[in-house]
PDB file of C-alpha atoms in Angstrom:
ATOM      1  CA  ARG H   1     -18.962 -43.575 -90.830  1.00  0.00           C
ATOM      2  CA  LYS H   2     -21.619 -46.257 -90.382  1.00  0.00           C
ATOM      3  CA  GLU H   3     -20.902 -49.593 -92.005  1.00  0.00           C
ATOM      4  CA  VAL H   4     -24.274 -49.608 -93.743  1.00  0.00           C
ATOM      5  CA  GLU H   5     -26.160 -46.317 -94.351  1.00  0.00           C
ATOM      6  CA  GLN H   6     -29.732 -45.839 -95.449  1.00  0.00           C
ATOM      7  CA  ASP H   7     -32.046 -42.860 -95.795  1.00  0.00           C
ATOM      8  CA  PRO H   8     -34.447 -43.398 -92.823  1.00  0.00           C
ATOM      9  CA  GLY H   9     -37.387 -41.818 -94.692  1.00  0.00           C
ATOM     10  CA  PRO H  10     -40.255 -42.019 -94.314  1.00  0.00           C
ATOM     11  CA  PHE H  11     -41.182 -42.355 -97.952  1.00  0.00           C
ATOM     12  CA  ASN H  12     -44.844 -41.642 -98.322  1.00  0.00           C
ATOM     13  CA  VAL H  13     -46.163 -42.782-101.742  1.00  0.00           C
ATOM     14  CA  PRO H  14     -49.531 -43.371-103.288  1.00  0.00           C
ATOM     15  CA  GLU H  15     -50.697 -46.870-104.097  1.00  0.00           C
ATOM     16  CA  GLY H  16     -49.403 -47.967-107.573  1.00  0.00           C
ATOM     17  CA  ALA H  17     -46.337 -45.717-107.432  1.00  0.00           C
ATOM     18  CA  THR H  18     -42.752 -46.850-108.023  1.00  0.00           C
ATOM     19  CA  VAL H  19     -40.301 -46.239-105.224  1.00  0.00           C
ATOM     20  CA  ALA H  20     -36.574 -46.776-104.912  1.00  0.00           C
ATOM     21  CA  PHE H  21     -34.383 -47.164-101.877  1.00  0.00           C
ATOM     22  CA  ASN H  22     -30.659 -46.714-101.693  1.00  0.00           C
ATOM     23  CA  CYS H  23     -28.021 -48.144 -99.410  1.00  0.00           C
ATOM     24  CA  THR H  24     -24.244 -47.635 -99.185  1.00  0.00           C
ATOM     25  CA  TYR H  25     -21.758 -49.766 -97.400  1.00  0.00           C
ATOM     26  CA  SER H  26     -18.212 -48.907 -96.260  1.00  0.00           C
ATOM     27  CA  ASN H  27     -16.419 -52.230 -96.238  1.00  0.00           C
ATOM     28  CA  SER H  28     -15.157 -53.220 -99.684  1.00  0.00           C
ATOM     29  CA  ALA H  29     -14.706 -56.795 -98.422  1.00  0.00           C
ATOM     30  CA  SER H  30     -18.387 -57.266 -97.993  1.00  0.00           C
ATOM     31  CA  GLN H  31     -19.454 -60.468 -99.648  1.00  0.00           C
ATOM     32  CA  SER H  32     -23.235 -60.875 -99.638  1.00  0.00           C
ATOM     33  CA  PHE H  33     -26.091 -58.420 -99.630  1.00  0.00           C
ATOM     34  CA  PHE H  34     -29.737 -58.683 -98.758  1.00  0.00           C
ATOM     35  CA  TRP H  35     -32.849 -56.661 -98.274  1.00  0.00           C
ATOM     36  CA  TYR H  36     -35.060 -57.511 -95.293  1.00  0.00           C
ATOM     37  CA  ARG H  37     -38.463 -56.164 -94.489  1.00  0.00           C
ATOM     38  CA  GLN H  38     -39.602 -55.408 -90.966  1.00  0.00           C
ATOM     39  CA  ASP H  39     -43.128 -54.748 -90.006  1.00  0.00           C
ATOM     40  CA  CYS H  40     -43.955 -52.669 -86.967  1.00  0.00           C
ATOM     41  CA  ARG H  41     -43.130 -54.591 -83.756  1.00  0.00           C
ATOM     42  CA  LYS H  42     -42.238 -57.754 -85.713  1.00  0.00           C
ATOM     43  CA  GLU H  43     -39.038 -59.462 -86.508  1.00  0.00           C
ATOM     44  CA  PRO H  44     -37.105 -58.820 -89.820  1.00  0.00           C
ATOM     45  CA  LYS H  45     -37.886 -61.176 -92.697  1.00  0.00           C
ATOM     46  CA  LEU H  46     -35.743 -61.822 -95.720  1.00  0.00           C
ATOM     47  CA  LEU H  47     -37.137 -60.095 -98.766  1.00  0.00           C
ATOM     48  CA  MET H  48     -34.412 -60.930-101.303  1.00  0.00           C
ATOM     49  CA  SER H  49     -30.788 -61.459-101.766  1.00  0.00           C
ATOM     50  CA  VAL H  50     -28.858 -59.066-104.030  1.00  0.00           C
ATOM     51  CA  TYR H  51     -26.692 -60.295-106.742  1.00  0.00           C
ATOM     52  CA  SER H  52     -24.038 -58.490-108.828  1.00  0.00           C
ATOM     53  CA  SER H  53     -25.943 -58.938-111.951  1.00  0.00           C
ATOM     54  CA  GLY H  54     -29.129 -57.577-110.409  1.00  0.00           C
ATOM     55  CA  ASN H  55     -32.183 -59.592-109.690  1.00  0.00           C
ATOM     56  CA  GLU H  56     -35.926 -59.358-109.806  1.00  0.00           C
ATOM     57  CA  ASP H  57     -38.703 -61.007-107.766  1.00  0.00           C
ATOM     58  CA  GLY H  58     -42.138 -60.015-108.981  1.00  0.00           C
ATOM     59  CA  ARG H  59     -42.515 -56.257-108.311  1.00  0.00           C
ATOM     60  CA  PHE H  60     -39.138 -56.037-106.497  1.00  0.00           C
ATOM     61  CA  THR H  61     -35.856 -55.392-108.168  1.00  0.00           C
ATOM     62  CA  ALA H  62     -32.544 -55.299-106.432  1.00  0.00           C
ATOM     63  CA  GLN H  63     -29.259 -53.917-107.834  1.00  0.00           C
ATOM     64  CA  LEU H  64     -25.592 -54.038-106.532  1.00  0.00           C
ATOM     65  CA  ASN H  65     -22.806 -51.769-107.648  1.00  0.00           C
ATOM     66  CA  ARG H  66     -19.618 -53.076-106.013  1.00  0.00           C
ATOM     67  CA  ALA H  67     -17.450 -50.355-107.487  1.00  0.00           C
ATOM     68  CA  SER H  68     -19.574 -47.619-105.752  1.00  0.00           C
ATOM     69  CA  GLN H  69     -20.481 -49.868-102.798  1.00  0.00           C
ATOM     70  CA  TYR H  70     -24.108 -49.119-103.404  1.00  0.00           C
ATOM     71  CA  ILE H  71     -27.213 -51.367-103.220  1.00  0.00           C
ATOM     72  CA  SER H  72     -30.723 -50.377-104.385  1.00  0.00           C
ATOM     73  CA  LEU H  73     -34.223 -51.784-104.072  1.00  0.00           C
ATOM     74  CA  LEU H  74     -36.971 -50.774-106.462  1.00  0.00           C
ATOM     75  CA  ILE H  75     -40.636 -51.548-105.778  1.00  0.00           C
ATOM     76  CA  ARG H  76     -43.056 -51.159-108.661  1.00  0.00           C
ATOM     77  CA  ASP H  77     -46.803 -50.880-108.459  1.00  0.00           C
ATOM     78  CA  SER H  78     -46.694 -50.374-104.611  1.00  0.00           C
ATOM     79  CA  LYS H  79     -49.397 -51.903-102.552  1.00  0.00           C
ATOM     80  CA  LEU H  80     -50.686 -50.868 -99.128  1.00  0.00           C
ATOM     81  CA  SER H  81     -49.268 -54.032 -97.792  1.00  0.00           C
ATOM     82  CA  ASP H  82     -45.683 -52.970 -98.827  1.00  0.00           C
ATOM     83  CA  SER H  83     -45.761 -50.399 -95.931  1.00  0.00           C
ATOM     84  CA  ALA H  84     -42.951 -51.490 -93.707  1.00  0.00           C
ATOM     85  CA  THR H  85     -39.322 -50.698 -92.992  1.00  0.00           C
ATOM     86  CA  TYR H  86     -36.829 -52.023 -95.442  1.00  0.00           C
ATOM     87  CA  LEU H  87     -33.467 -53.005 -94.070  1.00  0.00           C
ATOM     88  CA  CYS H  88     -30.318 -53.127 -96.161  1.00  0.00           C
ATOM     89  CA  VAL H  89     -28.065 -55.917 -94.902  1.00  0.00           C
ATOM     90  CA  VAL H  90     -24.434 -56.747 -95.603  1.00  0.00           C
ATOM     91  CA  TYR H  91     -22.547 -59.834 -94.864  1.00  0.00           C
ATOM     92  CA  ILE H  92     -18.866 -59.475 -94.048  1.00  0.00           C
ATOM     93  CA  LEU H  93     -16.279 -62.197 -93.478  1.00  0.00           C
ATOM     94  CA  THR H  94     -13.903 -60.850 -90.892  1.00  0.00           C
ATOM     95  CA  GLY H  95     -10.809 -62.183 -89.165  1.00  0.00           C
ATOM     96  CA  GLY H  96     -12.809 -62.919 -86.121  1.00  0.00           C
ATOM     97  CA  GLY H  97     -15.658 -64.606 -87.922  1.00  0.00           C
ATOM     98  CA  ASN H  98     -18.685 -63.486 -89.897  1.00  0.00           C
ATOM     99  CA  LYS H  99     -20.948 -60.511 -89.418  1.00  0.00           C
ATOM    100  CA  LEU H 100     -24.348 -59.631 -90.774  1.00  0.00           C
ATOM    101  CA  THR H 101     -24.573 -55.922 -90.485  1.00  0.00           C
ATOM    102  CA  PHE H 102     -27.966 -54.123 -90.728  1.00  0.00           C
ATOM    103  CA  GLY H 103     -28.689 -50.619 -91.810  1.00  0.00           C
ATOM    104  CA  THR H 104     -31.139 -48.694 -89.647  1.00  0.00           C
ATOM    105  CA  GLY H 105     -33.809 -49.075 -92.223  1.00  0.00           C
ATOM    106  CA  THR H 106     -35.949 -46.992 -94.620  1.00  0.00           C
ATOM    107  CA  GLN H 107     -39.530 -46.534 -93.701  1.00  0.00           C
ATOM    108  CA  LEU H 108     -42.116 -46.850 -96.504  1.00  0.00           C
ATOM    109  CA  LYS H 109     -45.736 -45.794 -96.147  1.00  0.00           C
ATOM    110  CA  VAL H 110     -48.041 -46.530 -99.086  1.00  0.00           C
ATOM    111  CA  GLU H 111     -51.222 -44.608 -99.006  1.00  0.00           C
ATOM    112  CA  LEU H 112     -54.593 -44.664-100.792  1.00  0.00           C
TER     113      LEU H 112
ATOM    114  CA  GLY V   1     -38.374 -76.988 -85.530  1.00  0.00           C
ATOM    115  CA  ALA V   2     -40.115 -75.135 -88.398  1.00  0.00           C
ATOM    116  CA  GLY V   3     -38.796 -71.796 -87.358  1.00  0.00           C
ATOM    117  CA  VAL V   4     -36.613 -70.013 -84.877  1.00  0.00           C
ATOM    118  CA  SER V   5     -38.208 -70.154 -81.424  1.00  0.00           C
ATOM    119  CA  GLN V   6     -37.413 -67.610 -78.710  1.00  0.00           C
ATOM    120  CA  SER V   7     -38.570 -67.684 -75.186  1.00  0.00           C
ATOM    121  CA  PRO V   8     -39.999 -65.912 -73.248  1.00  0.00           C
ATOM    122  CA  SER V   9     -41.719 -63.646 -75.635  1.00  0.00           C
ATOM    123  CA  ASN V  10     -41.992 -61.015 -73.026  1.00  0.00           C
ATOM    124  CA  LYS V  11     -40.109 -60.413 -69.878  1.00  0.00           C
ATOM    125  CA  VAL V  12     -40.527 -57.741 -67.250  1.00  0.00           C
ATOM    126  CA  THR V  13     -37.774 -57.626 -64.633  1.00  0.00           C
ATOM    127  CA  GLU V  14     -36.646 -55.404 -61.836  1.00  0.00           C
ATOM    128  CA  LYS V  15     -33.391 -53.491 -62.155  1.00  0.00           C
ATOM    129  CA  GLY V  16     -30.510 -55.390 -60.788  1.00  0.00           C
ATOM    130  CA  LYS V  17     -32.002 -58.874 -61.450  1.00  0.00           C
ATOM    131  CA  ASP V  18     -30.484 -61.426 -63.841  1.00  0.00           C
ATOM    132  CA  VAL V  19     -32.382 -62.661 -66.935  1.00  0.00           C
ATOM    133  CA  GLU V  20     -31.864 -65.525 -69.323  1.00  0.00           C
ATOM    134  CA  LEU V  21     -33.165 -65.387 -72.845  1.00  0.00           C
ATOM    135  CA  ARG V  22     -33.415 -68.624 -74.881  1.00  0.00           C
ATOM    136  CA  CYS V  23     -33.175 -69.229 -78.601  1.00  0.00           C
ATOM    137  CA  ASP V  24     -33.967 -72.446 -80.368  1.00  0.00           C
ATOM    138  CA  PRO V  25     -32.680 -72.220 -83.958  1.00  0.00           C
ATOM    139  CA  ILE V  26     -33.996 -74.170 -86.957  1.00  0.00           C
ATOM    140  CA  SER V  27     -32.585 -77.687 -86.724  1.00  0.00           C
ATOM    141  CA  GLY V  28     -29.337 -78.111 -88.502  1.00  0.00           C
ATOM    142  CA  HIS V  29     -28.543 -74.456 -88.700  1.00  0.00           C
ATOM    143  CA  THR V  30     -24.916 -73.979 -87.716  1.00  0.00           C
ATOM    144  CA  ALA V  31     -24.839 -70.248 -87.705  1.00  0.00           C
ATOM    145  CA  LEU V  32     -26.579 -68.238 -84.917  1.00  0.00           C
ATOM    146  CA  TYR V  33     -26.717 -64.474 -84.162  1.00  0.00           C
ATOM    147  CA  TRP V  34     -28.075 -62.484 -81.348  1.00  0.00           C
ATOM    148  CA  TYR V  35     -29.184 -58.862 -82.059  1.00  0.00           C
ATOM    149  CA  ARG V  36     -30.710 -56.169 -79.908  1.00  0.00           C
ATOM    150  CA  GLN V  37     -33.236 -53.630 -81.069  1.00  0.00           C
ATOM    151  CA  ARG V  38     -34.166 -50.647 -78.956  1.00  0.00           C
ATOM    152  CA  LEU V  39     -37.555 -48.983 -79.674  1.00  0.00           C
ATOM    153  CA  GLY V  40     -37.376 -47.063 -82.921  1.00  0.00           C
ATOM    154  CA  GLN V  41     -33.750 -48.056 -83.569  1.00  0.00           C
ATOM    155  CA  GLY V  42     -31.886 -50.386 -85.879  1.00  0.00           C
ATOM    156  CA  LEU V  43     -30.563 -53.778 -85.185  1.00  0.00           C
ATOM    157  CA  GLU V  44     -27.450 -53.928 -82.987  1.00  0.00           C
ATOM    158  CA  PHE V  45     -25.210 -56.980 -83.405  1.00  0.00           C
ATOM    159  CA  LEU V  46     -24.378 -58.707 -80.142  1.00  0.00           C
ATOM    160  CA  ILE V  47     -22.691 -62.075 -80.757  1.00  0.00           C
ATOM    161  CA  TYR V  48     -22.344 -64.638 -83.483  1.00  0.00           C
ATOM    162  CA  PHE V  49     -22.048 -68.491 -83.001  1.00  0.00           C
ATOM    163  CA  GLN V  50     -20.621 -70.922 -85.574  1.00  0.00           C
ATOM    164  CA  GLY V  51     -21.502 -74.246 -84.064  1.00  0.00           C
ATOM    165  CA  ASN V  52     -20.872 -73.872 -80.339  1.00  0.00           C
ATOM    166  CA  SER V  53     -18.046 -71.521 -80.756  1.00  0.00           C
ATOM    167  CA  ALA V  54     -18.449 -67.695 -80.714  1.00  0.00           C
ATOM    168  CA  PRO V  55     -15.784 -66.248 -82.991  1.00  0.00           C
ATOM    169  CA  ASP V  56     -17.301 -62.761 -82.703  1.00  0.00           C
ATOM    170  CA  LYS V  57     -18.397 -61.425 -79.379  1.00  0.00           C
ATOM    171  CA  SER V  58     -17.541 -57.900 -80.238  1.00  0.00           C
ATOM    172  CA  GLY V  59     -21.065 -56.621 -79.959  1.00  0.00           C
ATOM    173  CA  LEU V  60     -21.685 -57.532 -76.314  1.00  0.00           C
ATOM    174  CA  PRO V  61     -22.096 -54.175 -74.678  1.00  0.00           C
ATOM    175  CA  SER V  62     -20.557 -54.965 -71.211  1.00  0.00           C
ATOM    176  CA  ASP V  63     -19.358 -57.877 -69.101  1.00  0.00           C
ATOM    177  CA  ARG V  64     -22.901 -58.160 -67.726  1.00  0.00           C
ATOM    178  CA  PHE V  65     -23.773 -59.836 -71.013  1.00  0.00           C
ATOM    179  CA  SER V  66     -22.846 -63.362 -71.774  1.00  0.00           C
ATOM    180  CA  ALA V  67     -24.037 -66.078 -74.239  1.00  0.00           C
ATOM    181  CA  GLU V  68     -23.537 -69.707 -74.803  1.00  0.00           C
ATOM    182  CA  ARG V  69     -24.652 -72.363 -77.204  1.00  0.00           C
ATOM    183  CA  THR V  70     -24.649 -76.124 -76.651  1.00  0.00           C
ATOM    184  CA  GLY V  71     -25.141 -79.123 -78.968  1.00  0.00           C
ATOM    185  CA  GLU V  72     -24.956 -76.760 -81.926  1.00  0.00           C
ATOM    186  CA  SER V  73     -28.512 -76.040 -81.102  1.00  0.00           C
ATOM    187  CA  VAL V  74     -30.069 -74.003 -78.247  1.00  0.00           C
ATOM    188  CA  SER V  75     -28.397 -70.690 -77.228  1.00  0.00           C
ATOM    189  CA  THR V  76     -28.921 -68.635 -74.144  1.00  0.00           C
ATOM    190  CA  LEU V  77     -28.209 -64.992 -73.634  1.00  0.00           C
ATOM    191  CA  THR V  78     -27.762 -63.968 -70.066  1.00  0.00           C
ATOM    192  CA  ILE V  79     -27.847 -60.470 -68.789  1.00  0.00           C
ATOM    193  CA  GLN V  80     -26.654 -59.931 -65.208  1.00  0.00           C
ATOM    194  CA  ARG V  81     -27.637 -57.011 -62.990  1.00  0.00           C
ATOM    195  CA  THR V  82     -30.045 -55.671 -65.537  1.00  0.00           C
ATOM    196  CA  GLN V  83     -30.275 -51.915 -66.101  1.00  0.00           C
ATOM    197  CA  GLN V  84     -33.015 -49.855 -67.617  1.00  0.00           C
ATOM    198  CA  GLU V  85     -30.939 -49.220 -70.855  1.00  0.00           C
ATOM    199  CA  ASP V  86     -31.096 -53.032 -71.372  1.00  0.00           C
ATOM    200  CA  SER V  87     -34.700 -52.706 -72.214  1.00  0.00           C
ATOM    201  CA  ALA V  88     -35.081 -53.742 -75.903  1.00  0.00           C
ATOM    202  CA  VAL V  89     -36.241 -56.583 -78.112  1.00  0.00           C
ATOM    203  CA  TYR V  90     -33.558 -59.299 -78.339  1.00  0.00           C
ATOM    204  CA  LEU V  91     -33.689 -61.138 -81.598  1.00  0.00           C
ATOM    205  CA  CYS V  92     -32.049 -64.351 -82.500  1.00  0.00           C
ATOM    206  CA  ALA V  93     -31.387 -65.460 -86.105  1.00  0.00           C
ATOM    207  CA  SER V  94     -30.031 -68.725 -87.568  1.00  0.00           C
ATOM    208  CA  SER V  95     -28.796 -69.871 -90.904  1.00  0.00           C
ATOM    209  CA  LEU V  96     -27.732 -73.110 -92.632  1.00  0.00           C
ATOM    210  CA  ARG V  97     -25.001 -71.465 -94.509  1.00  0.00           C
ATOM    211  CA  THR V  98     -23.356 -68.212 -93.495  1.00  0.00           C
ATOM    212  CA  VAL V  99     -23.692 -66.657 -96.930  1.00  0.00           C
ATOM    213  CA  SER V 100     -27.382 -67.211 -97.098  1.00  0.00           C
ATOM    214  CA  GLY V 101     -30.118 -65.233 -95.549  1.00  0.00           C
ATOM    215  CA  TYR V 102     -30.988 -65.610 -91.965  1.00  0.00           C
ATOM    216  CA  THR V 103     -34.297 -66.519 -90.339  1.00  0.00           C
ATOM    217  CA  PHE V 104     -35.253 -64.549 -87.326  1.00  0.00           C
ATOM    218  CA  GLY V 105     -37.246 -65.530 -84.202  1.00  0.00           C
ATOM    219  CA  SER V 106     -39.948 -63.310 -83.072  1.00  0.00           C
ATOM    220  CA  GLY V 107     -37.749 -61.976 -80.305  1.00  0.00           C
ATOM    221  CA  THR V 108     -37.918 -61.436 -76.523  1.00  0.00           C
ATOM    222  CA  ARG V 109     -39.179 -58.102 -75.442  1.00  0.00           C
ATOM    223  CA  LEU V 110     -37.283 -57.225 -72.274  1.00  0.00           C
ATOM    224  CA  THR V 111     -38.522 -54.420 -70.005  1.00  0.00           C
ATOM    225  CA  VAL V 112     -36.421 -53.460 -67.023  1.00  0.00           C
ATOM    226  CA  VAL V 113     -38.359 -51.461 -64.390  1.00  0.00           C
TER     227      VAL V 113
END
């Protein structure tokens, strides 16, 4: 089982739609969680951290369910510029150090 | 610097040659990661530095790969006797605190011909 699993998509949605991405992680010792965005042939950029209480940043809402080891990202009123790959990222403190593990990403295409 | 800087941005090398990739993290960032991303694939962890030490080298794919960091700053990733399967974008990321998000450099695109 992969440490971080995501539906690869693509999710094709019309402009203005609401879309949700899910992510599951296998290591219950995972400590911190993030969503990154990666545009084609660009480096990943931090979109938002994910907190246990859930958090919102404009049109983006992130949720964490530790019991189910599940993370979600909701995008409301999607824009053409939201088209990208969204990476679920989990931070794990291991005996050998620390590890930031990335899911393979979910591709979003927002269309007119 | 203002961001994470990687050099070269592109490198084409012949199979069997050695290459050295450089990462300049954001000043003061103690944690530094190297990742590899093959075309159309996810990010593959290579190595993690805390200061100049590498507590986790578990992602280095073979003994042809090595990395070092000096002065709690610049890091170099060296690939010896490059193979075609080494072709990928090599990304470096740094962070001030290990529990915070990481800032990535724009990567080095390595092509082995």
